CSV table of C-alpha atoms and ligand atoms in Angstrom, one decimal:
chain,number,residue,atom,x,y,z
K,1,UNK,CA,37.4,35.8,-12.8
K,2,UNK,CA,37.4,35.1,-9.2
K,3,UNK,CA,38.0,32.2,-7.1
K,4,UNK,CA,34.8,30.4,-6.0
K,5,UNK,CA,34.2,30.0,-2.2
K,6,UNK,CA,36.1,26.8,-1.5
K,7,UNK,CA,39.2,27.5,-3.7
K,8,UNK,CA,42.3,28.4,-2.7
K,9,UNK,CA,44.6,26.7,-5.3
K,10,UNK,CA,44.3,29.9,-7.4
K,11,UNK,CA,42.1,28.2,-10.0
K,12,UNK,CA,38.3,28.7,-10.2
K,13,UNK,CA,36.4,25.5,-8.8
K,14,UNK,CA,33.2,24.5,-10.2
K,15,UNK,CA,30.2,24.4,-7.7
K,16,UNK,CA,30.0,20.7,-6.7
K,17,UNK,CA,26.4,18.9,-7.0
K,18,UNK,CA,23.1,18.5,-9.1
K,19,UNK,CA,21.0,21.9,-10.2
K,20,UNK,CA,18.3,22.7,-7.9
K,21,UNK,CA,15.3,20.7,-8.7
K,22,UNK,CA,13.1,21.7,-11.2
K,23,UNK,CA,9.8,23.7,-9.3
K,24,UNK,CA,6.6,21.3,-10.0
K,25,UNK,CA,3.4,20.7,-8.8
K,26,UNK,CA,2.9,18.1,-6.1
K,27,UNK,CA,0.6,15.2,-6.5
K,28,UNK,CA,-0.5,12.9,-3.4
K,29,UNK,CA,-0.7,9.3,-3.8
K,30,UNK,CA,-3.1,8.1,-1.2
K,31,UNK,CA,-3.3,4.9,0.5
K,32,UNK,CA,-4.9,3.2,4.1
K,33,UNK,CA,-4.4,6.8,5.8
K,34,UNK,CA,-1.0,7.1,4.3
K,35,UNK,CA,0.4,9.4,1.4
K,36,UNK,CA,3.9,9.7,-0.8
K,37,UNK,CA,4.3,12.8,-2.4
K,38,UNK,CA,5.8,13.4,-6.4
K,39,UNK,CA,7.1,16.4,-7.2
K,40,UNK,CA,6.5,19.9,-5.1
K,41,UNK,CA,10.4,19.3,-4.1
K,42,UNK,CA,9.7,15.9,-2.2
K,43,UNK,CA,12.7,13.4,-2.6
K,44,UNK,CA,12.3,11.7,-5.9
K,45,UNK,CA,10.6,8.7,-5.8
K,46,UNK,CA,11.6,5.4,-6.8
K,47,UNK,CA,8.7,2.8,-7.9
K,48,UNK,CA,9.0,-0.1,-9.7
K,49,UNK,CA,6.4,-2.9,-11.6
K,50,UNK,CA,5.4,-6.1,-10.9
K,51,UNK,CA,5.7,-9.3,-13.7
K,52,UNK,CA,3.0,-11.4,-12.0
K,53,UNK,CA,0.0,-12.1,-13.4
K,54,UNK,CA,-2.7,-10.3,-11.7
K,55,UNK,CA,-5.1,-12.7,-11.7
K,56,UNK,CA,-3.1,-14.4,-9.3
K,57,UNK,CA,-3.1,-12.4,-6.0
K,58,UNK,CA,-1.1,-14.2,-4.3
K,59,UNK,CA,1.7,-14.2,-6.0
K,60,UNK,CA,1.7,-10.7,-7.2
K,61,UNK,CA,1.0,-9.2,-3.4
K,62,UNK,CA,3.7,-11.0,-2.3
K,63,UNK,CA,6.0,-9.6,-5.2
K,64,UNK,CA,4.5,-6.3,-4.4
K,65,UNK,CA,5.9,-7.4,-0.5
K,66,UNK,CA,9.2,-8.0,-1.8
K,67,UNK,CA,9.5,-4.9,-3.7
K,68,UNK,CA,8.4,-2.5,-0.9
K,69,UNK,CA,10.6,-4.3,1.3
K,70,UNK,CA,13.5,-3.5,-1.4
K,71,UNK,CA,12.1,-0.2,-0.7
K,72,UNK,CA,10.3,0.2,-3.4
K,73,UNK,CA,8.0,3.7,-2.9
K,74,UNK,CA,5.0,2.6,-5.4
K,75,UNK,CA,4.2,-0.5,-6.7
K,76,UNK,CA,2.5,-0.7,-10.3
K,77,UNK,CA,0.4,-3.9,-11.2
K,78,UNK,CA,-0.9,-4.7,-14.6
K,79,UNK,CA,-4.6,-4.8,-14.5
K,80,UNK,CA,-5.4,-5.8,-17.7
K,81,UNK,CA,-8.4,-8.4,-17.6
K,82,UNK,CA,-12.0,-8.7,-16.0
K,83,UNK,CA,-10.3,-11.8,-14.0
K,84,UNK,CA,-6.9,-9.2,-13.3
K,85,UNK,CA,-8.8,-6.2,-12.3
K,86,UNK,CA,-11.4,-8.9,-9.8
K,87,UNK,CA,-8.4,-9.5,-7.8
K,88,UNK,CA,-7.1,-5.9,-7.2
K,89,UNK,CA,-9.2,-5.6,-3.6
K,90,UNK,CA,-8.0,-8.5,-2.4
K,91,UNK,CA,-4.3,-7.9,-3.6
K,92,UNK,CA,-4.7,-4.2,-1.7
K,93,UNK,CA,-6.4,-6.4,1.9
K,94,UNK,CA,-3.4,-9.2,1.5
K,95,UNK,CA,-1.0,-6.3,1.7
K,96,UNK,CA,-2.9,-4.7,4.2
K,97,UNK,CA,-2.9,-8.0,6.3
K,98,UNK,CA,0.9,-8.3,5.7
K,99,UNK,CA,1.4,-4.4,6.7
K,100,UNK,CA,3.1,-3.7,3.8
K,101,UNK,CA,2.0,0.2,3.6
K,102,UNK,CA,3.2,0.9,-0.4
K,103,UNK,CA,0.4,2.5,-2.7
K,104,UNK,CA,-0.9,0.2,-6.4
K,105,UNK,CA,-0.8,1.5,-8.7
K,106,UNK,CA,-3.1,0.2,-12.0
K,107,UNK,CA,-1.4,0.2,-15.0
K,108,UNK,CA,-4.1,0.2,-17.8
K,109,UNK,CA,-3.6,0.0,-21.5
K,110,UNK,CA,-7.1,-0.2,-24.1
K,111,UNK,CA,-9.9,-1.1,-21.5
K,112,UNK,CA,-9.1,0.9,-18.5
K,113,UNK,CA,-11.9,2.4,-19.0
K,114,UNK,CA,-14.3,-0.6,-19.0
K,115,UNK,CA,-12.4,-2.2,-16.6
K,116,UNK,CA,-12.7,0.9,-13.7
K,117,UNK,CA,-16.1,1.2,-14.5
K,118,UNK,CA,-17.3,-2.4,-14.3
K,119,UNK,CA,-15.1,-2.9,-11.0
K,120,UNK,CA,-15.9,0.0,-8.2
K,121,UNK,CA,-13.7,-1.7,-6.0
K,122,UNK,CA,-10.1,-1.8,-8.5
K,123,UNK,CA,-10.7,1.6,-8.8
K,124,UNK,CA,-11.2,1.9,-4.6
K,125,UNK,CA,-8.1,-0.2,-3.9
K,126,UNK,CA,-5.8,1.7,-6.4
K,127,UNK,CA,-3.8,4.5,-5.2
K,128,UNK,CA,-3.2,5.7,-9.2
K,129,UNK,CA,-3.7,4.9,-12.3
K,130,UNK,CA,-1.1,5.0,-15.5
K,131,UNK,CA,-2.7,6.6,-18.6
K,132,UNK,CA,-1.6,5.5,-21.9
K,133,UNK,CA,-3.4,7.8,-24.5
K,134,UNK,CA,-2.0,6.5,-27.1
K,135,UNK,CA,-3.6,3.1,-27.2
K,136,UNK,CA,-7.5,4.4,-26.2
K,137,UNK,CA,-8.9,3.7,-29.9
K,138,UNK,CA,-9.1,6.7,-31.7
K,139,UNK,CA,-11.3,9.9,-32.6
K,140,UNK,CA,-14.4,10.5,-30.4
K,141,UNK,CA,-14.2,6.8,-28.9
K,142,UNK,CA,-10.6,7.4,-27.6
K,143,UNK,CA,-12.0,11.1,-26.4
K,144,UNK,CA,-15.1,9.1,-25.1
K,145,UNK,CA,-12.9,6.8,-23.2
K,146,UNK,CA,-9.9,9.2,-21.8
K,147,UNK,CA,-12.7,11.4,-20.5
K,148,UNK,CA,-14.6,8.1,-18.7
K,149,UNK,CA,-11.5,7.6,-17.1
K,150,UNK,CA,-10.8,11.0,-15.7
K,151,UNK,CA,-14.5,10.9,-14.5
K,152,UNK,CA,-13.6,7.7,-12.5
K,153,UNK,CA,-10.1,9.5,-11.2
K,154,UNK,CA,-12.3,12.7,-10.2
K,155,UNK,CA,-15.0,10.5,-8.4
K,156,UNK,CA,-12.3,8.5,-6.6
K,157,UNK,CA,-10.0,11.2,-6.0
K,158,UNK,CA,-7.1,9.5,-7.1
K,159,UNK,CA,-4.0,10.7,-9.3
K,160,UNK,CA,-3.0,10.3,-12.3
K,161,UNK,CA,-0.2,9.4,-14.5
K,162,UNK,CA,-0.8,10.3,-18.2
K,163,UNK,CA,2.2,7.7,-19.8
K,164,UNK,CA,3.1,8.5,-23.8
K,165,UNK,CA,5.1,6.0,-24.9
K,166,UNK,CA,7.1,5.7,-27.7
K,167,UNK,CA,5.8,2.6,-28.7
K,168,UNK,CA,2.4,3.6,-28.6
K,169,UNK,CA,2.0,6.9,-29.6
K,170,UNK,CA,-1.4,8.3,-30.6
K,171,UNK,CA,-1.2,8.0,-34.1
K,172,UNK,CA,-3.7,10.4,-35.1
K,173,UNK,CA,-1.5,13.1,-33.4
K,174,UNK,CA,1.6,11.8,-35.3
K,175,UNK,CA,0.3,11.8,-38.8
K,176,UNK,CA,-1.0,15.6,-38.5
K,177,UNK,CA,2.1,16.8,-37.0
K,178,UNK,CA,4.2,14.6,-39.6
K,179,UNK,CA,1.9,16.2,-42.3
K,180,UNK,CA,2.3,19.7,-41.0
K,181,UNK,CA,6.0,19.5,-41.0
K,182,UNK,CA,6.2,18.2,-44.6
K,183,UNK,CA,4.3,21.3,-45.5
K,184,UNK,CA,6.7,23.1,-43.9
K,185,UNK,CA,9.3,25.2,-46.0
K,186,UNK,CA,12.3,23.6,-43.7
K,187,UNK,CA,10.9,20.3,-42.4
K,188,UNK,CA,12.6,18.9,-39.4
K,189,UNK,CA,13.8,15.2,-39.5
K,190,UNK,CA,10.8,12.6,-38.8
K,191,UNK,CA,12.6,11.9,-35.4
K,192,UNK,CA,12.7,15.2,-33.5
K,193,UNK,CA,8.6,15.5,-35.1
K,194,UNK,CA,8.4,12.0,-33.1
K,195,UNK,CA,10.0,13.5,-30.3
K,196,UNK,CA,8.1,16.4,-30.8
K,197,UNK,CA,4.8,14.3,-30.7
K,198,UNK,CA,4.8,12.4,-27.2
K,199,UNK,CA,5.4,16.3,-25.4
K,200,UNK,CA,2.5,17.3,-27.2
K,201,UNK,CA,0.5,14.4,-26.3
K,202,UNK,CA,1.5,14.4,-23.1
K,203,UNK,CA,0.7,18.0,-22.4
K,204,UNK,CA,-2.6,18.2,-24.4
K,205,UNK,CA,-3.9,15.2,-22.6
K,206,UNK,CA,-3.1,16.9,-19.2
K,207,UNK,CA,-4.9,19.6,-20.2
K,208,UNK,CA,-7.9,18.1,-21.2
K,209,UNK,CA,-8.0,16.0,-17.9
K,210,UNK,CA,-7.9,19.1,-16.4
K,211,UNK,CA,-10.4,20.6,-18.1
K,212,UNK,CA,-12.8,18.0,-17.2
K,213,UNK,CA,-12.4,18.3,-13.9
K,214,UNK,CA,-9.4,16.6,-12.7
K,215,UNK,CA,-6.9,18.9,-9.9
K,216,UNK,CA,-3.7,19.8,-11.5
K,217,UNK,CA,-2.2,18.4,-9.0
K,218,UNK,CA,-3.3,15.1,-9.2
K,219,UNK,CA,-1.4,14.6,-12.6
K,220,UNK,CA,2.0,13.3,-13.5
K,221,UNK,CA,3.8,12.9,-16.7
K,222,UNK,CA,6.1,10.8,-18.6
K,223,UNK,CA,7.4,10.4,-22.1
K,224,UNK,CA,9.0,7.3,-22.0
K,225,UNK,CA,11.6,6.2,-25.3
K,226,UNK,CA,13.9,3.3,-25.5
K,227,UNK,CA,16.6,5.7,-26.5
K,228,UNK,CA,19.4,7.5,-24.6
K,229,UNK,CA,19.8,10.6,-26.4
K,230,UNK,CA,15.7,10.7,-27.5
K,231,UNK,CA,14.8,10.7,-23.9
K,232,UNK,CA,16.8,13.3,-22.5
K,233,UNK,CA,15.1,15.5,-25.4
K,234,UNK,CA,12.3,14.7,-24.8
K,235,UNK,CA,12.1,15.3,-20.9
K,236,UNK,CA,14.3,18.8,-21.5
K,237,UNK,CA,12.0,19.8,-23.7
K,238,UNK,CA,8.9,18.8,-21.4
K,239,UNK,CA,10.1,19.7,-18.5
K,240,UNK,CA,10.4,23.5,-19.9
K,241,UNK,CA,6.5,23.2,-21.0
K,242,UNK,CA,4.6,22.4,-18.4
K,243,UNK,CA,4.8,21.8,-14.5
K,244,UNK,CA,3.7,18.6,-14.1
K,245,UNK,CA,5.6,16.6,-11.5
K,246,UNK,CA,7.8,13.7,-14.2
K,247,UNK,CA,8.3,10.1,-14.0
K,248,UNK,CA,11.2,9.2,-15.5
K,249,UNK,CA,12.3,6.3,-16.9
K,250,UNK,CA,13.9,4.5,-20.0
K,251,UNK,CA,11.2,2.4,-21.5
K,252,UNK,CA,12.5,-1.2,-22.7
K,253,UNK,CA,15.8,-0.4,-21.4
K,254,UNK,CA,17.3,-4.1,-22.1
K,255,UNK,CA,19.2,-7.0,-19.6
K,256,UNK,CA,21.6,-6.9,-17.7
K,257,UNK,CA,24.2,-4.3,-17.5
K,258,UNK,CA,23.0,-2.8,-21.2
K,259,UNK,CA,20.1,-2.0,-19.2
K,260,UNK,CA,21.6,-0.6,-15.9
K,261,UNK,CA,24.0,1.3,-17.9
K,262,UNK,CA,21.3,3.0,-20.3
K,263,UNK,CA,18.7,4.1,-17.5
K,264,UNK,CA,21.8,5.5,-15.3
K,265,UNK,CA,23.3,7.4,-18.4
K,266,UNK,CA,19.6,8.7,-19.2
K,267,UNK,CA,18.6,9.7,-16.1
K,268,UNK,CA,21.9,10.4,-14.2
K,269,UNK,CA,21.9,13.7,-17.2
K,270,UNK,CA,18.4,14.2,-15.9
K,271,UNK,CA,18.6,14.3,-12.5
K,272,UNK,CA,21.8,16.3,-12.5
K,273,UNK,CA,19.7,19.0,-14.0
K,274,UNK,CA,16.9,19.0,-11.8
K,275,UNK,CA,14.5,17.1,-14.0
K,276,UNK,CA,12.8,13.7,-12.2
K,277,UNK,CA,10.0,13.4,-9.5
K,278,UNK,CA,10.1,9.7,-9.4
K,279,UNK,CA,12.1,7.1,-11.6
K,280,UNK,CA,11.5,3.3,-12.5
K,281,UNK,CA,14.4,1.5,-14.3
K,282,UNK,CA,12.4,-0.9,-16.9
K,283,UNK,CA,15.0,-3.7,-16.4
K,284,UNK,CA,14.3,-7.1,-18.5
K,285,UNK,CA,15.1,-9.5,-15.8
K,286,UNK,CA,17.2,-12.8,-16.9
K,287,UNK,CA,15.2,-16.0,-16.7
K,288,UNK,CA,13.9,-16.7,-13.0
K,289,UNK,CA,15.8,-13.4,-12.1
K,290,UNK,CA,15.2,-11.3,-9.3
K,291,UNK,CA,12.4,-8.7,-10.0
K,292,UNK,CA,13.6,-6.5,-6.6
K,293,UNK,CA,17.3,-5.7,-8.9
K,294,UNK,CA,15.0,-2.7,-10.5
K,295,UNK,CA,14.9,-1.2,-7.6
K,296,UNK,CA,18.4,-1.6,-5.9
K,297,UNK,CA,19.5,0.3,-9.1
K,298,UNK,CA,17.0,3.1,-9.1
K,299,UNK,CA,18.3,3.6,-5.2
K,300,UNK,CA,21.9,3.3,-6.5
K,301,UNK,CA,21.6,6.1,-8.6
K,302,UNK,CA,20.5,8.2,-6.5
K,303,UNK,CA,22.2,7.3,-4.0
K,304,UNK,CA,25.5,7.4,-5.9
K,305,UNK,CA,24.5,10.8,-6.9
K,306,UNK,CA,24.4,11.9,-3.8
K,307,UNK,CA,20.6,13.0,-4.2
K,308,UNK,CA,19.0,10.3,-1.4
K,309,UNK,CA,20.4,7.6,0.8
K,310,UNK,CA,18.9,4.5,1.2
K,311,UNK,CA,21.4,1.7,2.4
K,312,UNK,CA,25.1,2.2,3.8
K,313,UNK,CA,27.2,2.2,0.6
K,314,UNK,CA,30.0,-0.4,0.2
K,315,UNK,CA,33.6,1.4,-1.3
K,316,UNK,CA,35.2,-1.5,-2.8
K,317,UNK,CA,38.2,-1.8,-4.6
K,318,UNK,CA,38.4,-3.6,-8.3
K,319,UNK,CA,41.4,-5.6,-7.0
K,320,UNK,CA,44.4,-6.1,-9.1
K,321,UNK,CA,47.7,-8.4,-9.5
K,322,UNK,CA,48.4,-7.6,-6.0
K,323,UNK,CA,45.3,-9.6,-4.7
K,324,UNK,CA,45.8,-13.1,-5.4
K,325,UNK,CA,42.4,-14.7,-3.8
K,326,UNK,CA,39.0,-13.8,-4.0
K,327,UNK,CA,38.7,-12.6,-0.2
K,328,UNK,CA,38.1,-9.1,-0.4
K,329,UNK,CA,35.8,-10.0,-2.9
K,330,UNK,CA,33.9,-12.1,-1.0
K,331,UNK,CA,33.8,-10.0,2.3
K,332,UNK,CA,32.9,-6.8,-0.1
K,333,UNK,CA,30.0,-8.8,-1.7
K,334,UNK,CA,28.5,-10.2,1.7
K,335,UNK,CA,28.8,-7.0,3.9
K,336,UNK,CA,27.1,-5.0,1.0
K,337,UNK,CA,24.5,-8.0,1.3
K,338,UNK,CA,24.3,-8.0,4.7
K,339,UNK,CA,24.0,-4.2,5.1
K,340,UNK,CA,21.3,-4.4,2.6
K,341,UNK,CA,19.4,-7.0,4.2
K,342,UNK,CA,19.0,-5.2,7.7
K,343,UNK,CA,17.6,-2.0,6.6
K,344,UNK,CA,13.9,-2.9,6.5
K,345,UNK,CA,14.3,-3.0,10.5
K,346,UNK,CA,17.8,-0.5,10.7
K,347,UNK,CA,15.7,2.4,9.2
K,348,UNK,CA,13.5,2.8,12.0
K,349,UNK,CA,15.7,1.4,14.9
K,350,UNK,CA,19.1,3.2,13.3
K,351,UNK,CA,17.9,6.6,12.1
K,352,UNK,CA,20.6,7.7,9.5
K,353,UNK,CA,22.4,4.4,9.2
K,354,UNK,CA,21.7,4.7,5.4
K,355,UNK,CA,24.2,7.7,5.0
K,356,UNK,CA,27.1,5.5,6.6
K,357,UNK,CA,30.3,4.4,4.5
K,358,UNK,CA,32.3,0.8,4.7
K,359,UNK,CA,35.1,0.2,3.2
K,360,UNK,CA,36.6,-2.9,1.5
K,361,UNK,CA,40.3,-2.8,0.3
K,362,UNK,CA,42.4,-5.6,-1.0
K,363,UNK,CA,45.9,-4.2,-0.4
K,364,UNK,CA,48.0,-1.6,1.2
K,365,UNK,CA,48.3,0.8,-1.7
K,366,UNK,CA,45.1,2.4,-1.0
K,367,UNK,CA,43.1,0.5,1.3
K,368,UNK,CA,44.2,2.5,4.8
K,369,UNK,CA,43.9,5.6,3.0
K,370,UNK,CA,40.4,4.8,1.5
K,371,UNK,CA,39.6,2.8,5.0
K,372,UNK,CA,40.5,6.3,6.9
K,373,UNK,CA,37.9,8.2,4.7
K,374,UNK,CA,34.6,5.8,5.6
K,375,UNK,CA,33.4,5.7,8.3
K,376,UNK,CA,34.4,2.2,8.9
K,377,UNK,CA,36.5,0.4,6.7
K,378,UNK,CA,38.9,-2.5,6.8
K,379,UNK,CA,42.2,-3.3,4.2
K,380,UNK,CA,42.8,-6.3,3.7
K,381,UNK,CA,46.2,-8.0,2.9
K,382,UNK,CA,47.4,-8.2,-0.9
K,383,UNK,CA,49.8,-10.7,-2.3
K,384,UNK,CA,53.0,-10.8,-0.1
K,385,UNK,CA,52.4,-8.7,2.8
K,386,UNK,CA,51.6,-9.4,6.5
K,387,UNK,CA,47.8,-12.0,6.6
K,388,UNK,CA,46.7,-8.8,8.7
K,389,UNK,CA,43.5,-6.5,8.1
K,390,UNK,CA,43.5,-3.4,9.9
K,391,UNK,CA,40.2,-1.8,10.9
K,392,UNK,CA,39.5,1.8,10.9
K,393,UNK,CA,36.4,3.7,12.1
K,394,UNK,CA,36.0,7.1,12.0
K,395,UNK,CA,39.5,7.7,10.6
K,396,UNK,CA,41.4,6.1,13.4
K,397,UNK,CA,43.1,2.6,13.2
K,398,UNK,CA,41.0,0.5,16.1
K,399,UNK,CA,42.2,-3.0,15.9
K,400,UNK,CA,43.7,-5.4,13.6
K,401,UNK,CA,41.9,-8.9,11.9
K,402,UNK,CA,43.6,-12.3,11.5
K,403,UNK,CA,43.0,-15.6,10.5
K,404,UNK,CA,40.0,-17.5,9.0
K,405,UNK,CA,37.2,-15.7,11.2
K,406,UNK,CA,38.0,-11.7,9.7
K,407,UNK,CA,34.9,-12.0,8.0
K,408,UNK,CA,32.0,-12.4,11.3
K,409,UNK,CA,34.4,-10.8,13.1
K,410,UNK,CA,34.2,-7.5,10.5
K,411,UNK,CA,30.4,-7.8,10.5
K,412,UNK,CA,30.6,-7.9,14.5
K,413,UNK,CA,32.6,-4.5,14.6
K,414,UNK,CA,29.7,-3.1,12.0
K,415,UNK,CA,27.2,-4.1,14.5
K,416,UNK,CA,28.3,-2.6,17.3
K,417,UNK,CA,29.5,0.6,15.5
K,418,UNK,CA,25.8,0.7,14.0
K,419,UNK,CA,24.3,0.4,17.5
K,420,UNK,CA,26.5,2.8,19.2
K,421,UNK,CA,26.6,5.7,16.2
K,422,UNK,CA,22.8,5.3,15.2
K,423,UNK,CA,21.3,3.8,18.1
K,424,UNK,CA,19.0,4.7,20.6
K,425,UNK,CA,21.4,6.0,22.9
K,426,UNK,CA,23.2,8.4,20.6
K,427,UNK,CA,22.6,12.4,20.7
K,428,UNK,CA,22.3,12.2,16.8
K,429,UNK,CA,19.2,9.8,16.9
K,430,UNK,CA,15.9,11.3,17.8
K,431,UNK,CA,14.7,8.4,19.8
K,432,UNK,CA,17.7,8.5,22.6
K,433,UNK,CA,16.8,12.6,22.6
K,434,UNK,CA,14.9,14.0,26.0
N,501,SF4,S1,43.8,-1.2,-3.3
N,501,SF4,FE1,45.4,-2.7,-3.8
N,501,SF4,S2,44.4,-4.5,-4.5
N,501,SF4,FE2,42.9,-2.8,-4.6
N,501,SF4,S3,43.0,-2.1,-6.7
N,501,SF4,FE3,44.4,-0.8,-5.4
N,501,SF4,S4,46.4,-1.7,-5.6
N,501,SF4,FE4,44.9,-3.3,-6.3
């Protein structure tokens, strides 16, 4: 076999990076003049769902705020209610007022139908609305009421996303397939017929909306399961059927790190094969939690994976028995806070200040090594050697930290490195071009 370009120890290297992404169909999601695009090869997505209750506006548009701030790319409400779906317009205008330019999206369950029709102006204000054909009654009253809402979709020209859920599968469909693989000489186990059952329903419902009227590519998909392993199935298997832009995401994906760690090991396999126009990470927030964590993880993913940058990642060590405080610690945790904080103004004053590196170490052993590698980095003195930090920016060692102040005096040297890499007057930033 020979070498791949790039190898010269003798030994084969493997190509380095996700598959190309999976060819789809692109659907626009519309908003005040504005659009974001899913699928059609446009960055994936992240969107994420408010907890609010509708029917208070003010409350939910400022969580809507806060989660487009977080850079949040679509914002899904519940409207679920006469009362919820009366507030919608005035939710969109508050955000409006605020400039907060992120698309609703209505996320309808049972009555979206009713609730569209009776309220012109919800279904004006919405950018999209979330499908779930599996709860629309069933026989010719869920037909009846899947094709009102397509009708509505058509007349406002909006998108659509048709959402299966695992949960709330059309049972109908369930039964006859479950029926026609008992009748089968070699049935298949009730879980891949499941699995199975939301592609089919998925893809049929497309289809119909299609065929009464609504563009192709005004549709999007998902099949969302509460199980690792079932979901990547389920999207393989979908994604070779059809070419529908996805939304992926692990439905009921749990607290805490249970949940962080599911959605990353479902849709990192994903992703890494080209599958996934826009995610949302169904994280159960802890009591009084912070609703905006949903979305730091969906950018950390793909971030991490090298697929989009959003924030300038911190490269922290874990520490060890050769740190004996909690300094590095601290100074890891509030640069990476402080970073975070300043992009909804760095992104538009510091044009690719999202792609930059820091570096936190908490000894010699690595930490002028790893420093060397960002592109601004500082190591910071274990247990027993000299109270000195050295700083290094692009790979060279600039100047050395002591005392109580290494901290402000870090986040100084970040500032200025930000303003003179990213800013204005640098070749690499459009806005200092002639
Ligand atoms: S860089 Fe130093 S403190 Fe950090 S984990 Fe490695 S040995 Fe421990």
């Amino acid at each position: 076999m020979n070498d791949l370009p790039g190898s010269t120890s003798g030994i084969p290297s493997s190509p380095v990076g996700a598959s190309p992404r999976r060819p789809t169909r692109a659907a626009v999601v519309g908003w005040g003049g504005k659009s974001v695009r899913i699928g059609g090869g446009a960055p994936v997505v992240v969107q994420s769902m408010t907890n609010t209750d509708t029917t208070d506006a003010v409350a939910t548009a400022i969580q809507v705020k806060e989660l487009a701030m977080a850079g949040s790319e679509l914002v899904r409400i519940t409207v679920n209610t006469p009362e919820a779906a009366r507030e919608v317009a005035a939710i969109r205008e508050q955000l409006d007022r605020m400039n907060i330019s992120v698309p609703l999206v209505g996320d309808f369950h049972y009555n979206g139908h009713k609730l569209l029709t009776q309220f012109p102006e919800c279904a004006q204000a919405l950018s999209k609305y979330r499908i779930n054909p599996g709860n629309m009654g069933g026989g010719k009253k869920r037909d009846d009421n899947f094709a009102q809402m397509i009708e509505i979709a058509c007349r406002y020209d909006k998108p659509v996303r048709i959402g299966v859920n695992w949960g709330s599968l059309d049972h109908e469909l369930l039964a006859r397939m479950m029926d026609e693989n008992s009748a089968h000489p070699q049935p298949r186990d009730a879980q891949a017929v499941m699995r199975d059952a939301l592609v089919v329903s998925a893809i049929t419902n497309a289809q119909r909306a299609e065929e009464l009227g609504l563009n192709p590519n005004a549709i999007v998909l998902s099949c969302k399961v509460s199980h690792v392993q079932d979901l990547i199935t389920v999207y393989r298997d979908l994604s070779e059927r059809c070419d529908y832009p996805l939304h992926l995401g692990l439905t009921e994906a749990g607290m805490g790190s249970k949940g962080i760690v599911a959605s990353t090991a479902a849709l990192s396999v994903l992703l890494q094969q080209g599958i996934g126009d826009t995610i949302r990470i169904s994280l159960t927030p802890e009591p009084g939690g912070d609703r905006r964590r949903e979305v730091v993880v969906a950018q950390e993913i793909l971030q991490t994976m090298g697929l989009r940058a959003f924030t300038p990642m911190v490269v922290a060590c874990p520490g060890c028995g050769r740190t004996s405080s909690t300094v590095f610690q601290e100074l890891a945790d509030s640069i990476q806070t402080y970073l975070r904080e300043q992009m909804p103004v760095w992104k538009s004053r510091y044009p690719g200040v999202e792609t930059m590196n820091v570096a936190v170490m908490g000894c010699v052993v690595n930490g002028p090594g790893e420093s060397r590698h960002a592109d601004i980095g500082i190591s910071l003195p274990g247990t027993g050697e000299i109270p000195s930090a050295p700083v290094f920016v692009d790979g060279q060692r600039t100047v050395t930290l002591k005392g109580d102040g290494i901290a402000q005096e870090f986040q100084s040297i970040v500032e200025q490195y930000v303003e003179r890499r990213y800013g204005a007057g640098h070749p690499n930033n459009y806005k200092g071009r002639v």
